[in-house]
PDB file of C-alpha atoms and ligand atoms in Angstrom:
ATOM      1  CA  MET A   1     -21.972 -17.539 -23.996  1.00  0.00           C
ATOM      2  CA  ILE A   2     -18.497 -16.261 -24.905  1.00  0.00           C
ATOM      3  CA  ASP A   3     -16.022 -18.654 -26.530  1.00  0.00           C
ATOM      4  CA  ILE A   4     -12.936 -18.389 -24.315  1.00  0.00           C
ATOM      5  CA  ASN A   5      -9.494 -19.717 -25.160  1.00  0.00           C
ATOM      6  CA  MET A   6      -8.557 -20.473 -21.572  1.00  0.00           C
ATOM      7  CA  VAL A   7      -4.873 -21.194 -22.148  1.00  0.00           C
ATOM      8  CA  GLU A   8      -4.287 -17.971 -24.100  1.00  0.00           C
ATOM      9  CA  THR A   9      -6.308 -15.986 -21.577  1.00  0.00           C
ATOM     10  CA  LEU A  10      -4.249 -17.368 -18.691  1.00  0.00           C
ATOM     11  CA  GLU A  11      -1.026 -16.523 -20.523  1.00  0.00           C
ATOM     12  CA  THR A  12      -2.187 -12.948 -21.022  1.00  0.00           C
ATOM     13  CA  ILE A  13      -3.241 -12.406 -17.401  1.00  0.00           C
ATOM     14  CA  THR A  14      -0.071 -14.064 -16.131  1.00  0.00           C
ATOM     15  CA  ALA A  15       1.962 -11.520 -18.080  1.00  0.00           C
ATOM     16  CA  ILE A  16      -0.198  -8.707 -16.658  1.00  0.00           C
ATOM     17  CA  ALA A  17       0.157 -10.051 -13.079  1.00  0.00           C
ATOM     18  CA  ARG A  18       3.943 -10.324 -13.498  1.00  0.00           C
ATOM     19  CA  GLN A  19       4.162  -6.716 -14.748  1.00  0.00           C
ATOM     20  CA  ALA A  20       1.940  -5.552 -11.892  1.00  0.00           C
ATOM     21  CA  GLY A  21       4.158  -7.510  -9.498  1.00  0.00           C
ATOM     22  CA  ALA A  22       7.262  -5.814 -10.850  1.00  0.00           C
ATOM     23  CA  MET A  23       5.602  -2.419 -10.146  1.00  0.00           C
ATOM     24  CA  ALA A  24       4.822  -3.467  -6.561  1.00  0.00           C
ATOM     25  CA  ARG A  25       8.304  -4.920  -6.011  1.00  0.00           C
ATOM     26  CA  GLU A  26       9.938  -1.702  -7.148  1.00  0.00           C
ATOM     27  CA  ALA A  27       7.615   0.413  -5.008  1.00  0.00           C
ATOM     28  CA  PHE A  28       8.256  -1.847  -1.988  1.00  0.00           C
ATOM     29  CA  ASN A  29      11.772  -0.466  -1.671  1.00  0.00           C
ATOM     30  CA  ASN A  30      10.675   3.189  -1.845  1.00  0.00           C
ATOM     31  CA  PRO A  31       8.816   5.427   0.647  1.00  0.00           C
ATOM     32  CA  ARG A  32       5.067   4.837   0.494  1.00  0.00           C
ATOM     33  CA  GLU A  33       1.944   6.832   1.223  1.00  0.00           C
ATOM     34  CA  THR A  34      -0.479   4.884   3.449  1.00  0.00           C
ATOM     35  CA  LEU A  35      -4.100   5.809   4.194  1.00  0.00           C
ATOM     36  CA  THR A  36      -6.785   4.035   6.241  1.00  0.00           C
ATOM     37  CA  LYS A  37     -10.132   2.890   4.781  1.00  0.00           C
ATOM     38  CA  SER A  38     -12.981   1.313   6.827  1.00  0.00           C
ATOM     39  CA  SER A  39     -10.996   1.296  10.102  1.00  0.00           C
ATOM     40  CA  GLY A  40      -7.564   2.024  11.532  1.00  0.00           C
ATOM     41  CA  VAL A  41      -6.414  -1.462  10.506  1.00  0.00           C
ATOM     42  CA  ASP A  42      -7.782  -1.381   6.929  1.00  0.00           C
ATOM     43  CA  LEU A  43      -5.022   0.220   4.839  1.00  0.00           C
ATOM     44  CA  VAL A  44      -4.467   1.317   1.258  1.00  0.00           C
ATOM     45  CA  THR A  45      -1.264   2.664  -0.282  1.00  0.00           C
ATOM     46  CA  ASP A  46      -0.606   4.710  -3.395  1.00  0.00           C
ATOM     47  CA  THR A  47       0.840   1.509  -4.889  1.00  0.00           C
ATOM     48  CA  ASP A  48      -2.433  -0.447  -4.428  1.00  0.00           C
ATOM     49  CA  LYS A  49      -4.172   2.249  -6.474  1.00  0.00           C
ATOM     50  CA  ARG A  50      -1.478   2.529  -9.144  1.00  0.00           C
ATOM     51  CA  VAL A  51      -1.232  -1.253  -9.604  1.00  0.00           C
ATOM     52  CA  GLU A  52      -5.017  -1.599  -9.828  1.00  0.00           C
ATOM     53  CA  ALA A  53      -5.210   1.179 -12.443  1.00  0.00           C
ATOM     54  CA  PHE A  54      -2.557  -0.651 -14.511  1.00  0.00           C
ATOM     55  CA  ILE A  55      -4.396  -4.004 -14.283  1.00  0.00           C
ATOM     56  CA  VAL A  56      -7.769  -2.420 -15.117  1.00  0.00           C
ATOM     57  CA  GLU A  57      -6.342  -0.675 -18.164  1.00  0.00           C
ATOM     58  CA  SER A  58      -4.590  -3.858 -19.349  1.00  0.00           C
ATOM     59  CA  LEU A  59      -7.619  -6.124 -18.868  1.00  0.00           C
ATOM     60  CA  THR A  60     -10.128  -3.791 -20.484  1.00  0.00           C
ATOM     61  CA  GLY A  61      -7.695  -3.310 -23.393  1.00  0.00           C
ATOM     62  CA  HIS A  62      -7.223  -7.062 -23.955  1.00  0.00           C
ATOM     63  CA  PHE A  63     -10.732  -8.224 -22.998  1.00  0.00           C
ATOM     64  CA  PRO A  64     -13.319  -5.507 -23.746  1.00  0.00           C
ATOM     65  CA  ASP A  65     -16.128  -8.120 -23.560  1.00  0.00           C
ATOM     66  CA  TYR A  66     -15.617  -8.943 -19.866  1.00  0.00           C
ATOM     67  CA  SER A  67     -16.754  -6.879 -16.904  1.00  0.00           C
ATOM     68  CA  LEU A  68     -14.461  -6.155 -14.011  1.00  0.00           C
ATOM     69  CA  VAL A  69     -14.396  -5.362 -10.316  1.00  0.00           C
ATOM     70  CA  GLY A  70     -11.328  -4.334  -8.325  1.00  0.00           C
ATOM     71  CA  GLU A  71     -10.848  -3.937  -4.581  1.00  0.00           C
ATOM     72  CA  GLU A  72      -9.788  -0.291  -4.844  1.00  0.00           C
ATOM     73  CA  GLY A  73     -12.894   0.745  -6.802  1.00  0.00           C
ATOM     74  CA  GLY A  74     -12.026  -0.367 -10.313  1.00  0.00           C
ATOM     75  CA  GLU A  75     -15.238  -1.159 -12.212  1.00  0.00           C
ATOM     76  CA  TYR A  76     -16.210  -1.835 -15.814  1.00  0.00           C
ATOM     77  CA  ASN A  77     -19.503  -3.218 -17.108  1.00  0.00           C
ATOM     78  CA  ALA A  78     -19.401  -5.051 -20.433  1.00  0.00           C
ATOM     79  CA  GLY A  79     -23.061  -6.069 -20.128  1.00  0.00           C
ATOM     80  CA  ASN A  80     -22.559  -9.806 -19.584  1.00  0.00           C
ATOM     81  CA  SER A  81     -21.855 -12.088 -16.655  1.00  0.00           C
ATOM     82  CA  TYR A  82     -18.147 -12.745 -17.308  1.00  0.00           C
ATOM     83  CA  ARG A  83     -16.215 -10.732 -14.789  1.00  0.00           C
ATOM     84  CA  TRP A  84     -12.630 -10.216 -13.638  1.00  0.00           C
ATOM     85  CA  PHE A  85     -11.978  -9.985  -9.905  1.00  0.00           C
ATOM     86  CA  ILE A  86      -8.827  -8.043  -9.034  1.00  0.00           C
ATOM     87  CA  ASP A  87      -6.935  -7.552  -5.797  1.00  0.00           C
ATOM     88  CA  PRO A  88      -3.975  -5.372  -6.813  1.00  0.00           C
ATOM     89  CA  ILE A  89      -2.102  -6.128  -3.581  1.00  0.00           C
ATOM     90  CA  ASP A  90      -3.447  -8.858  -1.346  1.00  0.00           C
ATOM     91  CA  GLY A  91      -1.499  -8.362   1.860  1.00  0.00           C
ATOM     92  CA  THR A  92      -1.604  -4.562   1.967  1.00  0.00           C
ATOM     93  CA  THR A  93      -0.785  -4.418   5.693  1.00  0.00           C
ATOM     94  CA  ASN A  94       2.388  -6.423   5.006  1.00  0.00           C
ATOM     95  CA  PHE A  95       3.264  -4.190   2.060  1.00  0.00           C
ATOM     96  CA  ALA A  96       2.667  -0.988   4.045  1.00  0.00           C
ATOM     97  CA  HIS A  97       4.845  -2.237   6.916  1.00  0.00           C
ATOM     98  CA  GLY A  98       7.716  -3.442   4.715  1.00  0.00           C
ATOM     99  CA  ILE A  99       6.979  -7.170   5.175  1.00  0.00           C
ATOM    100  CA  PRO A 100       7.723  -8.958   1.883  1.00  0.00           C
ATOM    101  CA  HIS A 101       4.631 -11.206   1.704  1.00  0.00           C
ATOM    102  CA  PHE A 102       1.830 -10.113  -0.651  1.00  0.00           C
ATOM    103  CA  ALA A 103       0.437 -11.020  -4.063  1.00  0.00           C
ATOM    104  CA  ILE A 104      -1.340  -9.744  -7.138  1.00  0.00           C
ATOM    105  CA  ASN A 105      -4.673 -11.616  -7.571  1.00  0.00           C
ATOM    106  CA  ILE A 106      -6.604 -11.851 -10.868  1.00  0.00           C
ATOM    107  CA  ALA A 107      -9.432 -14.314 -11.623  1.00  0.00           C
ATOM    108  CA  LEU A 108     -12.200 -14.677 -14.216  1.00  0.00           C
ATOM    109  CA  ALA A 109     -15.642 -15.940 -13.177  1.00  0.00           C
ATOM    110  CA  ASP A 110     -19.017 -16.356 -14.850  1.00  0.00           C
ATOM    111  CA  ALA A 111     -22.446 -15.867 -13.254  1.00  0.00           C
ATOM    112  CA  GLN A 112     -21.899 -18.902 -10.986  1.00  0.00           C
ATOM    113  CA  LEU A 113     -18.969 -17.334  -9.176  1.00  0.00           C
ATOM    114  CA  TYR A 114     -17.474 -20.435  -7.568  1.00  0.00           C
ATOM    115  CA  PRO A 115     -15.301 -22.017  -8.745  1.00  0.00           C
ATOM    116  CA  PRO A 116     -13.992 -19.333 -11.114  1.00  0.00           C
ATOM    117  CA  LEU A 117     -12.941 -20.268 -14.666  1.00  0.00           C
ATOM    118  CA  LEU A 118      -9.281 -19.447 -14.176  1.00  0.00           C
ATOM    119  CA  GLY A 119      -7.011 -17.395 -11.983  1.00  0.00           C
ATOM    120  CA  VAL A 120      -3.491 -16.274 -11.210  1.00  0.00           C
ATOM    121  CA  MET A 121      -1.697 -15.113  -8.043  1.00  0.00           C
ATOM    122  CA  TYR A 122       1.774 -13.659  -8.325  1.00  0.00           C
ATOM    123  CA  ASP A 123       4.051 -13.195  -5.307  1.00  0.00           C
ATOM    124  CA  PRO A 124       6.641 -10.746  -6.674  1.00  0.00           C
ATOM    125  CA  MET A 125       9.052 -10.970  -3.722  1.00  0.00           C
ATOM    126  CA  ARG A 126       9.540 -14.733  -4.163  1.00  0.00           C
ATOM    127  CA  ASP A 127       8.865 -14.751  -7.911  1.00  0.00           C
ATOM    128  CA  GLU A 128       6.169 -17.390  -7.358  1.00  0.00           C
ATOM    129  CA  CYS A 129       3.275 -17.561  -9.784  1.00  0.00           C
ATOM    130  CA  PHE A 130       0.327 -19.809  -8.848  1.00  0.00           C
ATOM    131  CA  SER A 131      -2.270 -20.391 -11.551  1.00  0.00           C
ATOM    132  CA  ALA A 132      -5.099 -22.697 -12.535  1.00  0.00           C
ATOM    133  CA  ILE A 133      -7.682 -23.289 -15.226  1.00  0.00           C
ATOM    134  CA  ARG A 134     -10.880 -25.201 -14.436  1.00  0.00           C
ATOM    135  CA  GLY A 135     -10.273 -28.866 -15.287  1.00  0.00           C
ATOM    136  CA  GLU A 136      -6.579 -28.379 -16.106  1.00  0.00           C
ATOM    137  CA  GLY A 137      -4.760 -28.591 -12.762  1.00  0.00           C
ATOM    138  CA  THR A 138      -2.784 -26.035 -10.762  1.00  0.00           C
ATOM    139  CA  THR A 139       0.778 -24.955 -11.362  1.00  0.00           C
ATOM    140  CA  LEU A 140       3.440 -23.006  -9.473  1.00  0.00           C
ATOM    141  CA  ASN A 141       5.893 -21.497 -11.958  1.00  0.00           C
ATOM    142  CA  GLY A 142       4.796 -24.195 -14.416  1.00  0.00           C
ATOM    143  CA  LYS A 143       5.119 -27.159 -12.043  1.00  0.00           C
ATOM    144  CA  LEU A 144       1.965 -29.151 -11.162  1.00  0.00           C
ATOM    145  CA  LEU A 145       0.768 -28.823  -7.567  1.00  0.00           C
ATOM    146  CA  LYS A 146      -1.026 -31.228  -5.270  1.00  0.00           C
ATOM    147  CA  VAL A 147      -2.405 -30.745  -1.749  1.00  0.00           C
ATOM    148  CA  SER A 148      -0.718 -32.514   1.177  1.00  0.00           C
ATOM    149  CA  SER A 149      -1.700 -35.961   2.417  1.00  0.00           C
ATOM    150  CA  THR A 150      -1.479 -35.066   6.133  1.00  0.00           C
ATOM    151  CA  PRO A 151      -4.166 -37.263   7.705  1.00  0.00           C
ATOM    152  CA  THR A 152      -5.034 -35.475  10.966  1.00  0.00           C
ATOM    153  CA  LEU A 153      -5.353 -31.947  12.341  1.00  0.00           C
ATOM    154  CA  ALA A 154      -2.882 -32.862  15.122  1.00  0.00           C
ATOM    155  CA  GLN A 155      -0.199 -33.344  12.423  1.00  0.00           C
ATOM    156  CA  SER A 156      -1.229 -30.228  10.452  1.00  0.00           C
ATOM    157  CA  VAL A 157      -0.034 -26.671  10.030  1.00  0.00           C
ATOM    158  CA  VAL A 158      -3.027 -24.447   9.277  1.00  0.00           C
ATOM    159  CA  ALA A 159      -3.468 -20.738   8.560  1.00  0.00           C
ATOM    160  CA  SER A 160      -6.062 -18.062   9.173  1.00  0.00           C
ATOM    161  CA  GLY A 161      -6.589 -14.309   9.408  1.00  0.00           C
ATOM    162  CA  PHE A 162      -8.677 -11.675  11.169  1.00  0.00           C
ATOM    163  CA  PRO A 163     -11.306  -9.324   9.730  1.00  0.00           C
ATOM    164  CA  TYR A 164     -10.831  -5.540   9.577  1.00  0.00           C
ATOM    165  CA  THR A 165     -13.804  -5.261  11.987  1.00  0.00           C
ATOM    166  CA  LYS A 166     -11.807  -7.066  14.706  1.00  0.00           C
ATOM    167  CA  TRP A 167     -11.565  -4.068  17.068  1.00  0.00           C
ATOM    168  CA  THR A 168     -15.337  -3.895  17.522  1.00  0.00           C
ATOM    169  CA  ASP A 169     -16.929  -7.165  16.288  1.00  0.00           C
ATOM    170  CA  PRO A 170     -16.793 -10.049  18.794  1.00  0.00           C
ATOM    171  CA  ASP A 171     -16.969 -12.443  15.804  1.00  0.00           C
ATOM    172  CA  ASN A 172     -13.314 -11.591  15.137  1.00  0.00           C
ATOM    173  CA  ASN A 173     -11.835 -15.113  14.945  1.00  0.00           C
ATOM    174  CA  ALA A 174      -9.737 -14.729  18.115  1.00  0.00           C
ATOM    175  CA  ASP A 175     -11.558 -17.593  19.903  1.00  0.00           C
ATOM    176  CA  ARG A 176     -11.445 -19.922  16.897  1.00  0.00           C
ATOM    177  CA  TRP A 177      -7.724 -19.171  16.525  1.00  0.00           C
ATOM    178  CA  GLY A 178      -7.182 -20.307  20.131  1.00  0.00           C
ATOM    179  CA  HIS A 179      -9.072 -23.561  19.541  1.00  0.00           C
ATOM    180  CA  PHE A 180      -6.913 -24.407  16.508  1.00  0.00           C
ATOM    181  CA  VAL A 181      -3.708 -23.575  18.436  1.00  0.00           C
ATOM    182  CA  VAL A 182      -4.387 -26.400  20.910  1.00  0.00           C
ATOM    183  CA  ARG A 183      -5.509 -28.928  18.282  1.00  0.00           C
ATOM    184  CA  SER A 184      -2.979 -28.553  15.458  1.00  0.00           C
ATOM    185  CA  ARG A 185       0.802 -28.660  15.050  1.00  0.00           C
ATOM    186  CA  GLY A 186       0.827 -24.941  14.295  1.00  0.00           C
ATOM    187  CA  VAL A 187      -1.285 -21.978  13.201  1.00  0.00           C
ATOM    188  CA  ARG A 188       0.093 -19.210  10.963  1.00  0.00           C
ATOM    189  CA  ARG A 189      -1.125 -15.652  10.276  1.00  0.00           C
ATOM    190  CA  MET A 190       0.787 -14.681   7.142  1.00  0.00           C
ATOM    191  CA  GLY A 191      -1.401 -11.713   6.096  1.00  0.00           C
ATOM    192  CA  ALA A 192      -2.407 -12.507   2.512  1.00  0.00           C
ATOM    193  CA  ALA A 193      -5.562 -14.616   2.272  1.00  0.00           C
ATOM    194  CA  GLY A 194      -5.008 -15.647  -1.351  1.00  0.00           C
ATOM    195  CA  LEU A 195      -1.490 -16.905  -0.662  1.00  0.00           C
ATOM    196  CA  ASP A 196      -2.728 -18.729   2.451  1.00  0.00           C
ATOM    197  CA  MET A 197      -5.101 -20.782   0.316  1.00  0.00           C
ATOM    198  CA  ALA A 198      -2.557 -21.158  -2.498  1.00  0.00           C
ATOM    199  CA  TYR A 199      -0.183 -22.609   0.105  1.00  0.00           C
ATOM    200  CA  VAL A 200      -2.832 -25.258   0.874  1.00  0.00           C
ATOM    201  CA  ALA A 201      -2.902 -26.040  -2.867  1.00  0.00           C
ATOM    202  CA  ALA A 202       0.901 -26.358  -2.748  1.00  0.00           C
ATOM    203  CA  GLY A 203       0.861 -28.678   0.295  1.00  0.00           C
ATOM    204  CA  ARG A 204       2.697 -26.091   2.440  1.00  0.00           C
ATOM    205  CA  PHE A 205      -0.337 -25.644   4.681  1.00  0.00           C
ATOM    206  CA  ASP A 206      -2.799 -28.477   5.299  1.00  0.00           C
ATOM    207  CA  GLY A 207      -5.763 -26.195   5.933  1.00  0.00           C
ATOM    208  CA  TYR A 208      -6.992 -22.606   6.127  1.00  0.00           C
ATOM    209  CA  TRP A 209     -10.119 -20.910   7.453  1.00  0.00           C
ATOM    210  CA  GLU A 210     -11.205 -17.293   7.558  1.00  0.00           C
ATOM    211  CA  HIS A 211     -14.386 -15.196   7.449  1.00  0.00           C
ATOM    212  CA  TYR A 212     -15.514 -11.808   6.161  1.00  0.00           C
ATOM    213  CA  LEU A 213     -13.410 -12.284   3.037  1.00  0.00           C
ATOM    214  CA  ASN A 214     -14.275 -10.667  -0.271  1.00  0.00           C
ATOM    215  CA  ALA A 215     -14.254 -12.477  -3.616  1.00  0.00           C
ATOM    216  CA  TRP A 216     -11.128 -10.634  -4.831  1.00  0.00           C
ATOM    217  CA  ASP A 217      -9.151 -11.924  -1.826  1.00  0.00           C
ATOM    218  CA  ILE A 218      -9.607 -15.579  -2.703  1.00  0.00           C
ATOM    219  CA  MET A 219     -11.007 -16.097  -6.228  1.00  0.00           C
ATOM    220  CA  PRO A 220      -7.773 -17.304  -7.872  1.00  0.00           C
ATOM    221  CA  SER A 221      -6.799 -19.361  -4.847  1.00  0.00           C
ATOM    222  CA  ILE A 222     -10.159 -21.173  -4.920  1.00  0.00           C
ATOM    223  CA  ILE A 223      -9.562 -22.550  -8.399  1.00  0.00           C
ATOM    224  CA  CYS A 224      -5.921 -23.311  -7.470  1.00  0.00           C
ATOM    225  CA  LEU A 225      -7.037 -25.221  -4.365  1.00  0.00           C
ATOM    226  CA  LEU A 226      -9.722 -27.266  -6.110  1.00  0.00           C
ATOM    227  CA  GLU A 227      -7.557 -28.103  -9.121  1.00  0.00           C
ATOM    228  CA  ALA A 228      -4.794 -29.295  -6.767  1.00  0.00           C
ATOM    229  CA  GLY A 229      -7.240 -31.771  -5.184  1.00  0.00           C
ATOM    230  CA  GLY A 230      -8.300 -29.712  -2.150  1.00  0.00           C
ATOM    231  CA  ARG A 231     -11.716 -29.287  -0.561  1.00  0.00           C
ATOM    232  CA  LEU A 232     -13.559 -25.981  -0.066  1.00  0.00           C
ATOM    233  CA  SER A 233     -16.668 -25.163   1.958  1.00  0.00           C
ATOM    234  CA  ASN A 234     -18.189 -22.575   4.247  1.00  0.00           C
ATOM    235  CA  TYR A 235     -18.001 -23.037   8.046  1.00  0.00           C
ATOM    236  CA  ALA A 236     -21.073 -25.313   7.896  1.00  0.00           C
ATOM    237  CA  GLY A 237     -19.419 -27.644   5.383  1.00  0.00           C
ATOM    238  CA  GLU A 238     -21.623 -26.433   2.509  1.00  0.00           C
ATOM    239  CA  PRO A 239     -20.589 -25.077  -0.916  1.00  0.00           C
ATOM    240  CA  LEU A 240     -20.118 -21.297  -1.154  1.00  0.00           C
ATOM    241  CA  ASP A 241     -23.164 -19.331  -2.271  1.00  0.00           C
ATOM    242  CA  PRO A 242     -22.517 -18.873  -6.025  1.00  0.00           C
ATOM    243  CA  HIS A 243     -23.744 -15.259  -5.905  1.00  0.00           C
ATOM    244  CA  GLN A 244     -22.013 -14.029  -2.738  1.00  0.00           C
ATOM    245  CA  ILE A 245     -19.182 -11.517  -3.242  1.00  0.00           C
ATOM    246  CA  ILE A 246     -18.596 -10.126   0.259  1.00  0.00           C
ATOM    247  CA  LYS A 247     -18.492 -11.537   3.791  1.00  0.00           C
ATOM    248  CA  LEU A 248     -17.515 -15.035   2.681  1.00  0.00           C
ATOM    249  CA  ARG A 249     -16.708 -17.735   5.247  1.00  0.00           C
ATOM    250  CA  VAL A 250     -14.295 -20.317   3.918  1.00  0.00           C
ATOM    251  CA  VAL A 251     -12.620 -23.506   5.000  1.00  0.00           C
ATOM    252  CA  ALA A 252      -9.987 -24.864   2.602  1.00  0.00           C
ATOM    253  CA  SER A 253      -8.088 -28.073   3.215  1.00  0.00           C
ATOM    254  CA  ASN A 254      -6.305 -31.071   1.791  1.00  0.00           C
ATOM    255  CA  GLY A 255      -9.613 -32.932   2.225  1.00  0.00           C
ATOM    256  CA  TYR A 256      -8.385 -35.310   4.938  1.00  0.00           C
ATOM    257  CA  ILE A 257      -8.578 -32.808   7.811  1.00  0.00           C
ATOM    258  CA  HIS A 258     -11.653 -30.925   6.579  1.00  0.00           C
ATOM    259  CA  ASP A 259     -14.223 -32.563   8.858  1.00  0.00           C
ATOM    260  CA  GLU A 260     -11.948 -32.069  11.889  1.00  0.00           C
ATOM    261  CA  MET A 261     -11.618 -28.389  11.010  1.00  0.00           C
ATOM    262  CA  LEU A 262     -15.410 -28.083  10.731  1.00  0.00           C
ATOM    263  CA  THR A 263     -15.770 -29.754  14.141  1.00  0.00           C
ATOM    264  CA  VAL A 264     -13.378 -27.241  15.743  1.00  0.00           C
ATOM    265  CA  LEU A 265     -15.246 -24.355  14.113  1.00  0.00           C
ATOM    266  CA  ARG A 266     -18.627 -25.747  15.233  1.00  0.00           C
ATOM    267  CA  GLU A 267     -17.839 -27.070  18.719  1.00  0.00           C
ATOM    268  CA  GLY A 268     -15.115 -24.612  19.732  1.00  0.00           C
ATOM    269  CA  TYR A 269     -14.004 -25.367  23.274  1.00  0.00           C
ATOM    270  CA  ASN A 270     -15.729 -28.783  23.256  1.00  0.00           C
ATOM    271  CA  ALA A 271     -13.968 -30.084  20.128  1.00  0.00           C
ATOM    272  CA  PRO A 272     -11.627 -33.015  20.892  1.00  0.00           C
ATOM    273  CA  ARG A 273      -7.948 -32.237  21.544  1.00  0.00           C
ATOM    274  CA  PRO A 274      -5.102 -34.469  20.413  1.00  0.00           C
ATOM    275  CA  GLY A 275      -3.766 -36.901  23.054  1.00  0.00           C
ATOM    276  CA  LEU A 276      -0.188 -36.555  24.270  1.00  0.00           C
TER     277      LEU A 276
HETATM  278  C1  IPD B 301      -6.566  -8.870   3.432  1.00  0.00           C
HETATM  279  C2  IPD B 301      -5.562 -10.017   3.523  1.00  0.00           C
HETATM  280  C3  IPD B 301      -5.596 -10.624   4.917  1.00  0.00           C
HETATM  281  C4  IPD B 301      -6.996 -11.038   5.333  1.00  0.00           C
HETATM  282  C5  IPD B 301      -7.967  -9.877   5.197  1.00  0.00           C
HETATM  283  C6  IPD B 301      -7.946  -9.349   3.760  1.00  0.00           C
HETATM  284  P1  IPD B 301      -5.863  -6.893   1.763  1.00  0.00           P
HETATM  285  O1  IPD B 301      -6.575  -8.321   2.125  1.00  0.00           O
HETATM  286  O2  IPD B 301      -5.854 -10.992   2.564  1.00  0.00           O
HETATM  287  O3  IPD B 301      -4.768 -11.763   4.995  1.00  0.00           O
HETATM  288  O4  IPD B 301      -6.954 -11.479   6.667  1.00  0.00           O
HETATM  289  O5  IPD B 301      -9.265 -10.301   5.523  1.00  0.00           O
HETATM  290  O6  IPD B 301      -8.872  -8.298   3.626  1.00  0.00           O
HETATM  291  O7  IPD B 301      -6.641  -5.840   2.457  1.00  0.00           O
HETATM  292  O8  IPD B 301      -4.458  -6.996   2.215  1.00  0.00           O
HETATM  293  O9  IPD B 301      -6.037  -6.860   0.290  1.00  0.00           O
HETATM  294 CA1   CA B 302      -7.214  -8.770  -0.156  1.00  0.00          CA
HETATM  295 CA1   CA B 303      -5.831  -5.497  -1.399  1.00  0.00          CA
END
């Protein structure tokens, strides 16, 4: 067991995320090189790679005792179960298309992945830094956050996203999206999973669901959500598998609308609609 000073560690990774964000912000205004990965909708830019290399170098320099995994292939094995999860740009499609909505995600977890020990998400275009330490609450630029108190799905704005396999996999969330459209006040597809869940922590959204996510997409937002009083589960209402890194199914909410969201996910067309 490693003795971790959580507050100091969070300060260090916040500084790293802010520097990484400054790199992405600067690159956002310049021409970019975009390549595809697993499919024609799964993109990576030269900036994703450069930002990840910077974060990997900074984290291994400051914390040589922790392992690390990054979305763009960054890997380091320190021989214990403490591990950083890095998404250098969450919202790459937005970034590649010049849409200013993306974030730098960094979180530290132990062998029981969920919830992580601490995490930070930095949105460089709005200068918004979401962070949380287990047991210490969630802050946005230093101000404490709390989930909304919206009591019903009919009064809620919720968010979701679609997997990169959507062209070929019928389990692509299009039908679930339609069911939420007719049962909520509004559904949003912003394009950065971590920020979607952080917005639930901030009370901007009341709920969020998505599947086929990877741990680096949502690790910091999970601790932010829970520390802001939110509820997290898989689509069946159960806790996340503490060893699962890929293909996660998550429902995040203010707690009040969680069971309604699970009903819509389970019953689909047959789930009750709000009355007029
Ligand atoms: C993606 C975004 C998107 C979500 C995808 C993720 P990336 O991450 O978070 O909102 O719908 O499932 O893979 O590729 O931009 O880092
Ligand atoms: Ca991501
Ligand atoms: Ca990414």
